[in-house]
Coordinates of C-alpha atoms and ligand atoms in Angstrom, one line a residue:
M1 CA -17.4 15.8 192.5
S2 CA -17.4 19.6 192.9
D3 CA -15.4 22.0 190.7
W4 CA -12.8 22.7 193.4
T5 CA -9.3 21.2 193.0
I6 CA -7.4 22.1 196.1
G7 CA -3.6 22.1 196.0
I8 CA -2.2 21.6 199.5
I9 CA 1.4 22.5 200.0
G10 CA 2.6 20.7 203.2
G11 CA 5.4 22.4 205.2
S12 CA 7.8 21.1 207.8
G13 CA 6.2 18.1 209.6
L14 CA 3.4 17.6 207.1
Y15 CA 4.6 15.2 204.4
A16 CA 1.3 13.3 203.6
I17 CA -2.4 13.5 204.4
D18 CA -4.1 10.3 205.5
A19 CA -7.7 11.6 204.9
L20 CA -7.2 11.4 201.1
E21 CA -9.4 8.8 199.4
D22 CA -8.1 6.9 196.3
A23 CA -4.7 8.4 197.0
Q24 CA -1.9 7.9 194.5
W25 CA 1.5 9.6 194.2
I26 CA 1.8 10.8 190.6
P27 CA 4.9 12.4 189.0
V28 CA 4.2 15.7 187.3
Q29 CA 6.9 17.2 184.9
S30 CA 7.4 20.9 184.7
P31 CA 9.4 23.0 182.2
W32 CA 10.6 25.1 185.2
G33 CA 12.5 22.3 186.9
A34 CA 11.9 19.5 189.3
P35 CA 9.0 19.8 191.7
S36 CA 9.8 18.9 195.3
D37 CA 8.2 15.5 195.0
E38 CA 5.4 13.6 193.2
I39 CA 2.0 14.9 193.9
L40 CA -0.4 12.9 196.1
C41 CA -3.7 12.9 194.2
G42 CA -7.0 11.9 195.7
T43 CA -10.3 13.2 197.0
I44 CA -11.7 14.4 200.3
G45 CA -15.4 14.3 200.2
H46 CA -16.6 16.2 197.1
V47 CA -13.2 17.9 196.6
R48 CA -10.3 16.8 194.4
V49 CA -7.0 17.3 196.4
R50 CA -3.4 17.5 195.1
F51 CA -0.9 17.4 197.9
L52 CA 2.7 18.4 197.5
P53 CA 5.2 18.2 200.4
R54 CA 7.2 21.5 200.0
H55 CA 10.5 20.0 201.1
G56 CA 9.8 16.5 199.6
R57 CA 9.1 13.4 201.6
G58 CA 11.7 13.0 204.3
H59 CA 12.4 16.8 204.2
R60 CA 15.2 16.5 201.6
L61 CA 15.1 20.1 200.2
A62 CA 16.2 23.3 201.8
P63 CA 14.2 26.5 201.6
S64 CA 16.8 28.2 199.3
T65 CA 17.0 25.4 196.8
L66 CA 13.5 24.0 196.5
D67 CA 12.1 25.0 193.2
A68 CA 9.0 27.1 194.0
R69 CA 8.3 27.8 190.3
A70 CA 8.3 24.1 189.5
N71 CA 6.0 23.4 192.4
I72 CA 3.4 26.0 191.5
D73 CA 3.6 25.1 187.8
A74 CA 3.2 21.4 188.7
L75 CA 0.1 22.1 190.9
K76 CA -1.4 24.2 188.0
R77 CA -0.7 21.3 185.6
A78 CA -2.3 18.9 188.1
G79 CA -5.5 21.0 187.7
C80 CA -5.5 23.0 190.9
T81 CA -8.0 25.8 191.1
D82 CA -6.8 27.1 194.5
I83 CA -3.9 26.5 196.9
L84 CA -3.8 26.1 200.7
A85 CA -0.2 26.3 201.9
I86 CA 0.8 25.1 205.4
S87 CA 3.9 26.4 207.2
A88 CA 5.7 26.2 210.5
V89 CA 6.6 29.8 211.6
G90 CA 8.3 31.5 214.4
S91 CA 6.4 34.1 216.4
L92 CA 7.5 37.7 216.5
S93 CA 4.7 38.7 218.8
E94 CA 3.9 38.0 222.4
D95 CA 0.3 37.4 221.5
L96 CA 1.1 34.5 219.0
A97 CA 2.1 31.7 221.3
P98 CA 3.5 28.4 220.0
G99 CA 0.7 26.0 219.2
R100 CA -1.5 28.7 217.7
F101 CA -2.5 28.8 214.1
V102 CA -2.4 32.0 212.1
T103 CA -3.7 33.0 208.7
V104 CA -1.2 35.2 206.9
D105 CA -2.5 38.2 205.0
Q106 CA 0.7 40.2 204.2
F107 CA 4.3 39.4 203.4
I108 CA 7.7 41.2 203.7
D109 CA 10.0 39.4 201.3
N110 CA 13.6 39.4 202.6
T111 CA 14.7 36.4 200.6
K112 CA 17.8 36.8 198.3
G113 CA 18.3 35.5 194.8
R114 CA 15.5 33.0 194.5
P115 CA 13.8 32.9 191.1
A116 CA 10.7 34.9 192.0
S117 CA 8.7 35.2 188.7
F118 CA 7.5 33.1 185.8
F119 CA 7.8 36.2 183.6
G120 CA 10.8 38.0 182.2
D121 CA 12.5 38.9 178.9
G122 CA 10.2 37.9 175.9
F123 CA 7.1 37.9 178.0
V124 CA 6.9 40.6 180.6
A125 CA 4.0 40.8 183.0
H126 CA 3.3 42.6 186.3
V127 CA 0.6 41.3 188.6
S128 CA -0.7 43.1 191.7
M129 CA 0.6 41.8 195.0
A130 CA -1.2 44.4 197.1
D131 CA -3.5 41.8 198.6
P132 CA -1.3 38.7 198.3
V133 CA -3.7 36.1 199.7
C134 CA -7.2 34.9 198.9
D135 CA -9.5 36.2 201.6
R136 CA -12.2 33.6 201.2
L137 CA -9.7 30.7 201.4
S138 CA -8.1 32.3 204.5
K139 CA -11.4 32.7 206.3
H140 CA -12.4 29.2 205.4
A141 CA -9.1 27.9 206.7
A142 CA -9.5 29.8 210.0
K143 CA -13.0 28.3 210.5
A144 CA -11.6 24.8 209.8
V145 CA -9.0 25.3 212.5
L146 CA -11.6 26.4 215.1
A147 CA -13.9 23.6 214.1
S148 CA -11.0 21.2 214.7
G149 CA -10.5 22.5 218.2
G150 CA -7.5 24.7 217.5
D151 CA -6.9 28.4 218.1
C152 CA -6.5 30.6 215.1
T153 CA -5.5 34.3 214.7
E154 CA -6.8 35.8 211.5
G155 CA -4.4 38.1 209.6
A156 CA -0.7 38.4 210.3
T157 CA 2.4 39.7 208.4
Y158 CA 4.9 37.0 207.5
L159 CA 8.6 37.9 207.1
A160 CA 10.2 35.6 204.6
M161 CA 13.9 35.2 205.4
E162 CA 16.5 33.4 203.3
G163 CA 17.9 31.0 205.9
P164 CA 18.8 28.2 206.3
Q165 CA 20.3 29.6 209.6
F166 CA 17.7 31.1 211.9
S167 CA 17.9 34.8 212.6
T168 CA 20.3 36.7 214.8
R169 CA 18.7 38.4 217.8
A170 CA 19.3 41.8 216.1
E171 CA 17.5 40.7 213.0
S172 CA 14.6 39.2 214.9
R173 CA 14.1 42.5 216.8
L174 CA 14.5 44.5 213.5
Y175 CA 11.7 42.4 211.8
R176 CA 9.4 43.2 214.8
H177 CA 10.1 46.9 214.1
W178 CA 9.2 46.4 210.5
G179 CA 5.8 45.2 211.6
A180 CA 6.3 41.5 210.9
E181 CA 4.4 39.1 213.2
V182 CA 5.6 35.7 212.1
I183 CA 8.7 34.5 210.4
G184 CA 9.5 31.6 208.0
M185 CA 11.7 30.7 205.1
T186 CA 9.4 29.5 202.4
A187 CA 6.2 31.4 201.6
M188 CA 8.0 33.8 199.4
P189 CA 8.3 33.6 196.4
E190 CA 5.7 30.8 196.6
A191 CA 2.8 33.3 197.2
R192 CA 4.0 35.6 194.3
L193 CA 4.2 32.7 191.9
A194 CA 0.7 31.4 192.9
R195 CA -0.6 34.9 192.0
E196 CA 1.1 34.9 188.6
A197 CA -0.4 31.4 188.0
E198 CA -3.8 32.9 188.8
L199 CA -4.2 30.5 191.7
P200 CA -6.0 31.9 194.8
Y201 CA -3.5 31.2 197.7
A202 CA -3.9 31.1 201.4
L203 CA -1.2 30.4 204.0
L204 CA -2.2 28.6 207.2
A205 CA 0.8 29.0 209.5
M206 CA 1.4 27.1 212.7
V207 CA 3.5 28.9 215.4
T208 CA 6.2 26.6 216.6
D209 CA 8.5 29.0 218.6
Y210 CA 9.3 32.6 219.6
D211 CA 12.3 32.9 217.4
C212 CA 15.0 34.7 219.4
W213 CA 13.8 38.3 220.1
R214 CA 12.7 37.8 223.7
E215 CA 15.1 39.3 226.3
D216 CA 15.1 36.2 228.5
G217 CA 14.0 33.6 226.0
D218 CA 16.0 30.7 224.5
A219 CA 16.7 30.9 220.8
V220 CA 14.8 28.7 218.4
D221 CA 16.2 25.4 217.3
V222 CA 15.0 22.6 215.0
A223 CA 14.1 20.3 217.9
Q224 CA 11.7 22.9 219.2
V225 CA 10.1 23.3 215.8
V226 CA 9.7 19.6 215.3
A227 CA 8.4 18.9 218.8
Q228 CA 5.7 21.7 218.4
M229 CA 4.8 20.4 214.9
Q230 CA 4.4 16.9 216.2
D231 CA 2.1 18.2 219.0
N232 CA -0.1 19.9 216.4
A233 CA 0.2 17.7 213.4
E234 CA -3.0 15.8 214.1
L235 CA -4.9 19.1 214.5
A236 CA -3.4 20.4 211.2
R237 CA -4.4 17.3 209.3
K238 CA -7.9 17.5 210.8
A239 CA -8.2 21.2 209.8
V240 CA -7.1 20.4 206.2
E241 CA -9.7 17.6 206.0
L242 CA -12.5 19.9 207.4
F243 CA -11.3 22.7 205.1
C244 CA -12.0 20.5 202.1
R245 CA -15.2 18.8 203.4
S246 CA -16.9 22.1 204.3
L247 CA -16.2 23.9 200.9
P248 CA -19.5 24.7 199.1
R249 CA -20.2 22.3 196.2
Q250 CA -20.0 25.2 193.7
R251 CA -16.9 27.2 193.3
T252 CA -17.8 30.8 192.4
P253 CA -15.1 32.6 190.4
S254 CA -12.5 34.6 192.2
P255 CA -11.0 37.8 190.8
I256 CA -7.6 36.0 191.2
D257 CA -8.6 33.5 188.5
R258 CA -8.0 36.4 186.1
A259 CA -4.9 38.0 187.7
L260 CA -3.2 38.2 184.4
D261 CA -5.9 40.3 182.7
N262 CA -4.1 43.6 182.0
A263 CA -0.8 42.4 183.5
V264 CA 1.0 41.4 180.3
I265 CA 2.8 44.3 178.7
T266 CA 5.0 42.8 175.9
A267 CA 3.4 43.5 172.5
P268 CA 2.0 40.3 170.8
D269 CA 4.5 40.5 167.9
K270 CA 7.5 40.9 170.3
R271 CA 6.7 37.9 172.5
D272 CA 9.3 35.1 172.6
R273 CA 8.1 31.7 171.4
G274 CA 10.3 29.8 173.9
A275 CA 9.1 31.9 176.8
M276 CA 5.5 31.4 175.7
A277 CA 6.0 27.6 175.4
R278 CA 7.3 27.4 179.0
L279 CA 4.3 29.5 180.1
D280 CA 1.7 27.2 178.6
A281 CA 0.2 26.1 182.0
I282 CA 0.8 29.4 183.9
A283 CA -0.4 31.9 181.3
G284 CA -2.0 29.7 178.6
R285 CA -5.4 31.5 179.2
V286 CA -4.0 34.9 178.2
I287 CA -1.5 33.7 175.6
S288 CA -4.3 32.1 173.6
Q289 CA -6.1 35.4 173.6
G290 CA -3.0 37.4 172.4
Ligands
LIG301 C1 12.3 23.0 210.4 S1 12.5 24.7 211.0 C2 12.7 25.7 209.6 C3 11.8 25.4 208.4 O1 10.5 25.3 208.8 C4 9.7 26.1 208.0 O2 9.3 25.4 206.8 P1 7.9 25.4 206.1 O3 7.6 26.8 205.8 O4 8.0 24.6 204.9 O5 6.9 24.8 207.1 C5 10.6 27.3 207.6 O6 10.2 28.1 206.6 C6 11.9 26.5 207.4 O7 11.9 26.0 206.1
ADE302 N1 11.9 31.0 214.1 C1 11.8 30.6 212.8 N2 12.5 31.3 211.8 C2 12.4 30.9 210.5 N3 11.6 29.9 210.1 C3 11.0 29.2 211.0 N4 10.1 28.2 210.9 C4 9.7 27.8 212.2 N5 10.2 28.7 213.1 C5 11.0 29.5 212.4

């Protein structure tokens, strides 16, 4: 076995992965709340894999209520070294047609009121989100899509909206003016939390629709998203499998493994014991040094 443990967060339409060997659903408790589901643990080739369906099996959970903190904490507790997240997204660009895969490299967070940090009173920390995804995982994911026979655009800006309703036409056009290229409801605060947890994170998005900004186009609905996801689900599964199988045996360290170096600002003697206890998995590395 190599030293990679890849957490896969499965989005709409991706609720399990068949390629996992010795697969077992295992419950993982988190002090932050209830993760979306048990974690499907197994291996693909030389890589340990921990798969978590973001909305739970059967898509029980809505984007606004799923507990992203519990999910990231549970994946960290399950030993993940890195996360590959998969999402269905709407396209805000003529060039990104439904069926195409996209690796996201920037985010605009327009979500409202979701708990978006592990840190707060009693243990304050500020990590950098300037470059919010892991470049090597993103490149590796794009290669895996191409090797699986899919089309992949590398680098796009993802607008995270609150939902659950889809956007109005005016909102959709506004987001295009902001420079967003794809739209979804889930990757924020997920990506922020992964960074706080020192987990390199990449988002492989699958374009399912053109949202509702096109002059003469129909507006997106769930049936359209699901139909496109079903068309591409096999390709997505194949890409995930190849992604794992083609990782090098040795995982060289990433700077993101140490994202909390120089991020914690609360003086050691002012840190709250309760806060630190909850942060055992997320920030244990820096807490034990403090
Ligand atoms: C089923 S359409 C809207 C739904 O799909 C996307 O989910 P995910 O990012 O988990 O693939 C979008 O963000 C919405 O949650
Ligand atoms: N158009 C859209 N808006 C928000 N989330 C989406 N997920 C898939 N398509 C979407």
